[in-house]
Short mmCIF file of C-alpha atoms in Angstrom, two decimals:
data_model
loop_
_atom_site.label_atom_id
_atom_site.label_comp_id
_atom_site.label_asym_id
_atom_site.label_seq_id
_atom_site.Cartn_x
_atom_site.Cartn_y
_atom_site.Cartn_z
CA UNK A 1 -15.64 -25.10 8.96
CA UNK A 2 -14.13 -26.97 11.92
CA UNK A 3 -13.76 -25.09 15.46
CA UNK A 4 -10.00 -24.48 15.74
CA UNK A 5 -7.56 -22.68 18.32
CA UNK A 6 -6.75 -18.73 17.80
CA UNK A 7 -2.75 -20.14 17.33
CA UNK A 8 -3.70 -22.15 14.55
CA UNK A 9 -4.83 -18.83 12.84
CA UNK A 10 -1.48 -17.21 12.97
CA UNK A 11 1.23 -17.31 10.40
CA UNK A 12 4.31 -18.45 11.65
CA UNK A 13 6.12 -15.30 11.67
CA UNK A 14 8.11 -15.85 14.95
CA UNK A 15 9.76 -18.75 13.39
CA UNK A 16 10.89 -16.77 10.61
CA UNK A 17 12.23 -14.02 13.21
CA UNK A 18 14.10 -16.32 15.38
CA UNK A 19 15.70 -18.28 12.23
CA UNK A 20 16.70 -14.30 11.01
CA UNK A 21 17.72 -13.39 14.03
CA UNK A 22 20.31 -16.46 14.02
CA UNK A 23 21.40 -15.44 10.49
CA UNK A 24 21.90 -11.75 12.06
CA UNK A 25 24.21 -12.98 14.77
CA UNK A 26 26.51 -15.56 12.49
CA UNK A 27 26.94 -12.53 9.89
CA UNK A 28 27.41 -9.67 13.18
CA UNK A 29 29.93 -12.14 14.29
CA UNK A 30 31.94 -12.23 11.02
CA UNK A 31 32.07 -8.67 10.50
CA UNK A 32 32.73 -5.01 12.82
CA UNK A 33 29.51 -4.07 13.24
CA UNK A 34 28.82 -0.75 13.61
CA UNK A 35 25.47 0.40 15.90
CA UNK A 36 23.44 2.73 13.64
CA UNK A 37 23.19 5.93 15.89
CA UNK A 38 20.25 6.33 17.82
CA UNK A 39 16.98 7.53 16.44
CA UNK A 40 15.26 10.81 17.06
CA UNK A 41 11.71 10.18 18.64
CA UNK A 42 9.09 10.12 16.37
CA UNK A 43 6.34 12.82 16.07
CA UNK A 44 2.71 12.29 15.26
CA UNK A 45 1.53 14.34 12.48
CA UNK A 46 -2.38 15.56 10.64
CA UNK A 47 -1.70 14.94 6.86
CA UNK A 48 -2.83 18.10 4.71
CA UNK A 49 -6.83 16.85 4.92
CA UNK A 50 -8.74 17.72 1.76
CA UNK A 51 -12.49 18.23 1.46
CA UNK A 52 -12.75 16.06 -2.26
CA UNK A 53 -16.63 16.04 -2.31
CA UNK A 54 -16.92 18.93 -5.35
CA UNK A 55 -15.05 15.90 -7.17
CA UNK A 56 -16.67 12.65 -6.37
CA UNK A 57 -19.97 14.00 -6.36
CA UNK A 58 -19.85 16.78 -9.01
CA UNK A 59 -21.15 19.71 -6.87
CA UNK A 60 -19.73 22.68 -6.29
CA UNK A 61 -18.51 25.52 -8.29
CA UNK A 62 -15.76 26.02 -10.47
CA UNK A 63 -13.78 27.70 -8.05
CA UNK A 64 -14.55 25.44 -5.32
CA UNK A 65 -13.39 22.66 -8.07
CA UNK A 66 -10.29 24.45 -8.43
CA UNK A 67 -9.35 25.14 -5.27
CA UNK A 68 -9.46 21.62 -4.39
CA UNK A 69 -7.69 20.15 -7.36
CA UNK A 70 -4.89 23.27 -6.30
CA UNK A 71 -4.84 22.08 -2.72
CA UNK A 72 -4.31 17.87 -4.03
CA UNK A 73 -1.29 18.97 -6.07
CA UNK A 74 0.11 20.92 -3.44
CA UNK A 75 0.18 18.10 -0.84
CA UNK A 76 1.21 15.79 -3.56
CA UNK A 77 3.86 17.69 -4.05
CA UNK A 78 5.12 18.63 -0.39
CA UNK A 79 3.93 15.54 1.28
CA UNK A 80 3.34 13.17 -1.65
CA UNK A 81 0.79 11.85 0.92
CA UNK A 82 -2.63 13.66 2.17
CA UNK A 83 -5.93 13.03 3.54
CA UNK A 84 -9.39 13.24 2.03
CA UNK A 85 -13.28 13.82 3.21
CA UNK A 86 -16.41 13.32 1.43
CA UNK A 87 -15.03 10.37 -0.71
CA UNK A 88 -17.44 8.50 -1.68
CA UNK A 89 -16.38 5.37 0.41
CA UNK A 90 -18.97 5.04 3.28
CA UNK A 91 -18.21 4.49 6.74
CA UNK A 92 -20.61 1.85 7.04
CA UNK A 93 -19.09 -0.06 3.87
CA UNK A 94 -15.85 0.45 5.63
CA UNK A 95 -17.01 -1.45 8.73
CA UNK A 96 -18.17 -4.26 7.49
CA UNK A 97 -15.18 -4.68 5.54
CA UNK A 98 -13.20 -4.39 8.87
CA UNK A 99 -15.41 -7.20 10.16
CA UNK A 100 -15.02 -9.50 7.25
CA UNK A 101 -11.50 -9.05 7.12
CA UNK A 102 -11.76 -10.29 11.05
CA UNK A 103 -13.66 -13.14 10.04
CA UNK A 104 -11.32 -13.94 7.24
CA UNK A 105 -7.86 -13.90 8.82
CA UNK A 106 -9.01 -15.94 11.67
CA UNK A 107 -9.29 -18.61 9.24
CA UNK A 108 -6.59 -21.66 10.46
CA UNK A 109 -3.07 -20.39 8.73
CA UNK A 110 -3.12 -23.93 6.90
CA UNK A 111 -6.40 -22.74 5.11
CA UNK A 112 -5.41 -18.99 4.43
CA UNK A 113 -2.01 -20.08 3.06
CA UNK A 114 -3.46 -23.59 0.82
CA UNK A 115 -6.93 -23.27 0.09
CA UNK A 116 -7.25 -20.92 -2.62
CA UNK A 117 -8.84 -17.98 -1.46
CA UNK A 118 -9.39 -14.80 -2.99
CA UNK A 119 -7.75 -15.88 -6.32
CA UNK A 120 -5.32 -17.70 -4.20
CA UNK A 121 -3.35 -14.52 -3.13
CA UNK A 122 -2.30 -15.22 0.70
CA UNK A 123 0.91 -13.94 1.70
CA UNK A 124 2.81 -13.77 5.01
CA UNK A 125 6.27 -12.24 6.02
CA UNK A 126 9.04 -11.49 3.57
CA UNK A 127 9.97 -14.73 1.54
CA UNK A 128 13.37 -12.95 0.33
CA UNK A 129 14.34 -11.42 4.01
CA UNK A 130 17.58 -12.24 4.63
CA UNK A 131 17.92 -9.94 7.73
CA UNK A 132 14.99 -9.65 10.54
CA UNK A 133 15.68 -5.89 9.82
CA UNK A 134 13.69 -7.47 6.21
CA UNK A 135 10.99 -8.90 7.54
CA UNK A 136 7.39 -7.49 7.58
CA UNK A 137 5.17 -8.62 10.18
CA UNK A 138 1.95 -9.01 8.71
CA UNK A 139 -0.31 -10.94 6.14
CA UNK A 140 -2.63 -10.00 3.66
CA UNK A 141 -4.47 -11.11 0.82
CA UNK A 142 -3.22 -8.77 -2.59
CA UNK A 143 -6.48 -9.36 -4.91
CA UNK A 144 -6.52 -8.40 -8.44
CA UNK A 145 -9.69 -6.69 -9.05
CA UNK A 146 -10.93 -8.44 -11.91
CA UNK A 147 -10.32 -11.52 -9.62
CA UNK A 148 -12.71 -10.15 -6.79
CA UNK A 149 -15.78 -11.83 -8.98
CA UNK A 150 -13.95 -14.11 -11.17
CA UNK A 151 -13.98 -18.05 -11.13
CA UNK A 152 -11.50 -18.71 -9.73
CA UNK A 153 -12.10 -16.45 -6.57
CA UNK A 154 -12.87 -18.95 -3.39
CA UNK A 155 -14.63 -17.47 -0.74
CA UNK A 156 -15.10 -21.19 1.22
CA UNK A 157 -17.39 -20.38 3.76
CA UNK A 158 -17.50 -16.75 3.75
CA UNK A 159 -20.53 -16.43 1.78
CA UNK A 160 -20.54 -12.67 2.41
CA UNK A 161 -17.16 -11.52 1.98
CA UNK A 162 -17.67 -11.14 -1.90
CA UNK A 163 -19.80 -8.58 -2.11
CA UNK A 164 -18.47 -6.39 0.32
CA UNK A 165 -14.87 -6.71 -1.14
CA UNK A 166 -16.30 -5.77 -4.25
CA UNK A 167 -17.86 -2.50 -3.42
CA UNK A 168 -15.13 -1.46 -1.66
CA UNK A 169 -12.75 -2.51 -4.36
CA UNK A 170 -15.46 -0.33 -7.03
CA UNK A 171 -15.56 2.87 -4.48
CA UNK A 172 -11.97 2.99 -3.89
CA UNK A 173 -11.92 2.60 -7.94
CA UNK A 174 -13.64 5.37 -8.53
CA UNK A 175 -12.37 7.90 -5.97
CA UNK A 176 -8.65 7.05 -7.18
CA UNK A 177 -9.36 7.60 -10.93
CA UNK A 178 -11.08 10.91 -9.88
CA UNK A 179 -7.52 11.95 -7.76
CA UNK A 180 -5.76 10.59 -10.73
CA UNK A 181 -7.49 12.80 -13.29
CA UNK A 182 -6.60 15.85 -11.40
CA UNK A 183 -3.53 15.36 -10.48
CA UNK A 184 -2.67 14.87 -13.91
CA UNK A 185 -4.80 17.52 -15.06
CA UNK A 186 -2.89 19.77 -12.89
CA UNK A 187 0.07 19.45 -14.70
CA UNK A 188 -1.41 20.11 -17.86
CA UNK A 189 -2.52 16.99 -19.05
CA UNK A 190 -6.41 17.88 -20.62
CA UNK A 191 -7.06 15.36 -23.15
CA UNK A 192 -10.55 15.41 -23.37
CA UNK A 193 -12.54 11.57 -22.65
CA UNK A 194 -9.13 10.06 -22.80
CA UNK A 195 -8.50 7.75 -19.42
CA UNK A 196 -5.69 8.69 -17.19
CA UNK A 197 -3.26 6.73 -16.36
CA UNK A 198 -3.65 4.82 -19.82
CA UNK A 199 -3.82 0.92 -19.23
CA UNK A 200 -5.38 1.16 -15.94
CA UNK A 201 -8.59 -0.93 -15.30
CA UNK A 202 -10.04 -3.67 -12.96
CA UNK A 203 -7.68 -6.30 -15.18
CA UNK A 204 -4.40 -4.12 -13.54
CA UNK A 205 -5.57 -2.76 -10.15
CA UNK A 206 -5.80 -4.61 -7.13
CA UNK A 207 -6.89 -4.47 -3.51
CA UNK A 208 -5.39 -5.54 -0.81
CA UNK A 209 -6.38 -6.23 2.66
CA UNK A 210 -3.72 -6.26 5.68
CA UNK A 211 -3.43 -7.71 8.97
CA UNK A 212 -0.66 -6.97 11.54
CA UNK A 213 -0.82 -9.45 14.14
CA UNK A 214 0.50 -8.54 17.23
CA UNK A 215 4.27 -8.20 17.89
CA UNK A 216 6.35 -9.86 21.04
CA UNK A 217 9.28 -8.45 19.22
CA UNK A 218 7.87 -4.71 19.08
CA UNK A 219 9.36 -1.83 17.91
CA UNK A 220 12.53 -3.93 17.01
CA UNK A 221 10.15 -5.52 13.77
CA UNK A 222 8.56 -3.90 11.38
CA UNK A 223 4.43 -4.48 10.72
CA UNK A 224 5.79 -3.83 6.78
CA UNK A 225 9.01 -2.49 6.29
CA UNK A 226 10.25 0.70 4.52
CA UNK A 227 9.26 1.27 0.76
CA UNK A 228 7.78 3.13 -1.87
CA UNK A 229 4.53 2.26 -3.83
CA UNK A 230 6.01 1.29 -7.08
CA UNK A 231 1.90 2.10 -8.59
CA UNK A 232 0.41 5.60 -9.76
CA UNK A 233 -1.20 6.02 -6.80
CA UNK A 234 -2.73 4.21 -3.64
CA UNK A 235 -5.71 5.00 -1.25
CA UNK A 236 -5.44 3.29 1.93
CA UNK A 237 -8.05 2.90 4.76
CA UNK A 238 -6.08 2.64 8.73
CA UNK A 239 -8.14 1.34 11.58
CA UNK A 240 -8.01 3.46 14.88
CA UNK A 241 -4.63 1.57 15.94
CA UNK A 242 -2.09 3.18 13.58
CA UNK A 243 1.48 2.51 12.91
CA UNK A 244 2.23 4.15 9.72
CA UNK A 245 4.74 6.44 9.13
CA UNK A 246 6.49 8.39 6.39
CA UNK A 247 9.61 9.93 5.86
CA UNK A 248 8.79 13.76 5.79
CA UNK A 249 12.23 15.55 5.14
CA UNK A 250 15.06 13.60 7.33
CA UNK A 251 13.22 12.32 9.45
CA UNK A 252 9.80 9.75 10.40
CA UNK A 253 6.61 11.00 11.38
CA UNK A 254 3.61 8.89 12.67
CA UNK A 255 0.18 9.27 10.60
CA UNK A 256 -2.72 10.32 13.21
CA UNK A 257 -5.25 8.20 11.70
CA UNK A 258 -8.82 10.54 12.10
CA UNK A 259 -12.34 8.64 11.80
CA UNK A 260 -13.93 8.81 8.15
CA UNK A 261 -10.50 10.18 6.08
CA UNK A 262 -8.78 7.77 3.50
CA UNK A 263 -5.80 8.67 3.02
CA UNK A 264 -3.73 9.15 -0.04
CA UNK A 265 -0.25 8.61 -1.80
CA UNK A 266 1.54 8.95 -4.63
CA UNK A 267 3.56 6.00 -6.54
CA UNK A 268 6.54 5.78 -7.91
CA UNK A 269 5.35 5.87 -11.56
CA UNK A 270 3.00 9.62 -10.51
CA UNK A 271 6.52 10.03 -9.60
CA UNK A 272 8.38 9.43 -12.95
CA UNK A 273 5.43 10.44 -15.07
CA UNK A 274 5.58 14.28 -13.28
CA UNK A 275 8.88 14.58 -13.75
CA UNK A 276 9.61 14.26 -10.08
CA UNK A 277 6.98 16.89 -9.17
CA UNK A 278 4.86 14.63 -7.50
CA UNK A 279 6.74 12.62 -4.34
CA UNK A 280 6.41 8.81 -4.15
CA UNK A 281 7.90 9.18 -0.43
CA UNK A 282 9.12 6.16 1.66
CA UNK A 283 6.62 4.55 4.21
CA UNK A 284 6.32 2.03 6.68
CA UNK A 285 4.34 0.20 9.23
CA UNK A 286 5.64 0.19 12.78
CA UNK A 287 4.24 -3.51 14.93
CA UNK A 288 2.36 -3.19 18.00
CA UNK A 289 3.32 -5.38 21.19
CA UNK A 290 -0.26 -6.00 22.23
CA UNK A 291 -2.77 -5.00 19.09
CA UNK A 292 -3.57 -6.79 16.40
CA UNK A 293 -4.38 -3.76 12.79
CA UNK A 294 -6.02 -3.92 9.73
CA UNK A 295 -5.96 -1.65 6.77
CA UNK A 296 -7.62 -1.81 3.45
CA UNK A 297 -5.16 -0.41 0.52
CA UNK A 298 -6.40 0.10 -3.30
CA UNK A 299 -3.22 0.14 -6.20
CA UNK A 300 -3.84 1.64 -9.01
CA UNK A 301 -1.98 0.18 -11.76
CA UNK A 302 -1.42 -0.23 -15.18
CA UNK A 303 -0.84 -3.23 -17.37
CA UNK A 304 2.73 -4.47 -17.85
CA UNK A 305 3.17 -3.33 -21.38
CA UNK A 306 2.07 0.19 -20.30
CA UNK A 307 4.38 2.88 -21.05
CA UNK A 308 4.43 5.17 -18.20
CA UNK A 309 4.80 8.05 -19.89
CA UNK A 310 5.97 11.93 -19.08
CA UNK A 311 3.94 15.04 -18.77
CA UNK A 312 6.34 17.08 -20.57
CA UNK A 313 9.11 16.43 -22.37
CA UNK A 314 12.29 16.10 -21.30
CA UNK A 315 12.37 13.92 -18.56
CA UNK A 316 14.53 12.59 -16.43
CA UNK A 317 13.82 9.39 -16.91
CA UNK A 318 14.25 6.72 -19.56
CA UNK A 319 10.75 5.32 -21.84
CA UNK A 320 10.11 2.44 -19.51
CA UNK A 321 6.91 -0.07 -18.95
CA UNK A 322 5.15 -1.08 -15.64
CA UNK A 323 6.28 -4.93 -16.18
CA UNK A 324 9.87 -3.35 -17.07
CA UNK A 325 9.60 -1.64 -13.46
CA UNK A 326 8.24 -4.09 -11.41
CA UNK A 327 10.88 -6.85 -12.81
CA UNK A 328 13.69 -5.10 -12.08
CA UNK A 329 12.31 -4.23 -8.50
CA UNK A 330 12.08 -8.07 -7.94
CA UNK A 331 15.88 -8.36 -9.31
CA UNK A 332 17.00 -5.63 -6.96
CA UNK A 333 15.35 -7.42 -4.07
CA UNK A 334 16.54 -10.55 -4.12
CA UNK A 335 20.21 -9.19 -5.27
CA UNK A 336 20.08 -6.93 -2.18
CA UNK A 337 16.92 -7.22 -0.03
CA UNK A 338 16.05 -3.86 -1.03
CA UNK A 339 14.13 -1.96 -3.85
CA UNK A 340 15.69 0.72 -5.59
CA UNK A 341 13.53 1.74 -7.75
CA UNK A 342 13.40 5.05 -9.93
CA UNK A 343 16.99 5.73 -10.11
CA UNK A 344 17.34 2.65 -11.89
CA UNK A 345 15.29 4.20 -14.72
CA UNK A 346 17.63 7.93 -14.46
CA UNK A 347 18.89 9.02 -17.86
#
């Protein structure tokens, strides 16, 4: 592949600003705007962090077992976000994803965004922003597992990015199923050799891996802006940099991320299927000025004719499917910019 300059690398998200930015003025200018009041500093905070290694490597006793699966429900259900040791993910798998994803998203932006790669799944910015309060600095490449290996997968000239993305992809895999089983299991769902969630497999799932380039506009843009995970559940791996936070009661709070943890959420369909026990809670990435950051996240998903399903009846939401969800999601953005999610589905 031809030598080329860093710029050419970059997606051209300061365009996309600026031209927001303009739209922001012409609609302040036709309306009172009112200044939101100012925000409260934001606090660092340790997620609950979880030993899970009785779990993905079947050791332990039965008490040490159920300690753990007590302590992942309780931070599911306080936090709906926690940390976990002992995964099964190695640090040295982790790292050499870090350095193929450096390798891969310094590829020219013309390449990244025409070529094909990774099951042709490049994506930049917010193509339905209408504000720059819309806009997520960042790009990433939003695989669908059974893609990772398939045909139509281009790699170009990054003969070694395969493999690695599909161990992580496997790892990440297996430690969410585990989670998943628990969780559920904790709420009284035992059905024995029966796969939880139902309709879940490499065909559904996917991985995605994140860049946030560096911001001239920081903190007025966000690195991704505010949502829930409308999945069951999502492992994420953070570089050293940060930048995400989480709503925890009224108010955001910055993720410290600590060496060797994953951490852990819950989706919005956890969510609906606990009957709200579980917390699908609203996240973000905050930009950096000066430093580019990378994360690895893994969505577990089920098909689109899935019925999500309830632990116990009755619920407070209608029956409803995955594709049901994530179409009206789409609607909801593009009517409003914004996703609203469960409440659509309320009885």
């Amino acid at each position: 592949m031809p030598a080329f300059a860093e710029s050419a690398a970059e997606p051209p998200l300061a365009d996309s600003y600026y031209a927001l930015l303009r739209r922001d003025s012409k609609a302040d200018a036709c309306a009172a705007t009112v200044r939101p009041p100012a925000q409260p500093p934001v606090s660092e905070c340790e997620l609950p962090m979880i030993d899970v290694g009785c779990l993905t490597t079947g050791r332990g006793t039965a008490e040490e077992r159920a300690a753990c699966v007590a302590a992942i429900a309780a931070a599911a259900e306080e936090w709906g976000f926690f940390q976990v040791t002992n995964h099964g993910v190695g640090q040295e798998l982790l790292d050499a994803m870090r350095r193929e994803q450096a390798r891969l998203f310094r590829l020219p932006f013309e390449a990244k965004a025409t070529a094909g790669l990774l099951n042709d799944s490049y994506r930049w910015g917010t193509p339905t922003a209408t504000s720059s309060k819309q806009l997520s600095w960042s790009e990433a490449f939003h695989v669908p597992l059974a893609g990772i290996s398939g045909d139509r997968c281009s790699y170009g000239e990054l003969t070694t990015i395969r493999d690695v993305t599909q161990e992580v992809a496997n790892a990440m895999s297996t430690l969410a199923n585990a989670l998943a089983r628990v969780l559920a299991e904790s709420l009284g769902h035992t059905a024995a050799g029966e796969r939880f969630p139902a309709g879940c497999d490499e065909r559904t799932c996917f991985l995605r891996l994140n860049r946030y380039p560096p911001c001239p506009f920081s903190p007025d843009a966000f690195g991704l802006v505010p949502h829930t995970d409308s999945d069951f559940l999502t492992v994420l791996c953070q570089d050293h940099v940060g930048g995400l936070q989480l709503m925890k009661g009224s108010r955001w709070v910055a993720v410290k991320p600590i060496p060797n943890a994953l951490i852990v959420n819950i989706g919005d369909l956890f969510q609906a299927w606990s009957n709200n026990r579980y917390k699908s809670v609203e996240h973000k990435v905050v930009t950096n000025a000066t430093t580019e950051r990378y994360s690895v996240a893994y969505f577990l998903c089920p098909s689109y004719d899935s019925p999500i399903g309830v632990c116990q009846e009755p619920s407070p939401y209608r029956t409803f499917t995955f594709g049901e969800y994530r179409r009206r999601v789409q609607e909801d953005v593009k009517k409003t910019g914004k996703k609203i999610g469960l409440p659509n589905f309320l009885m």
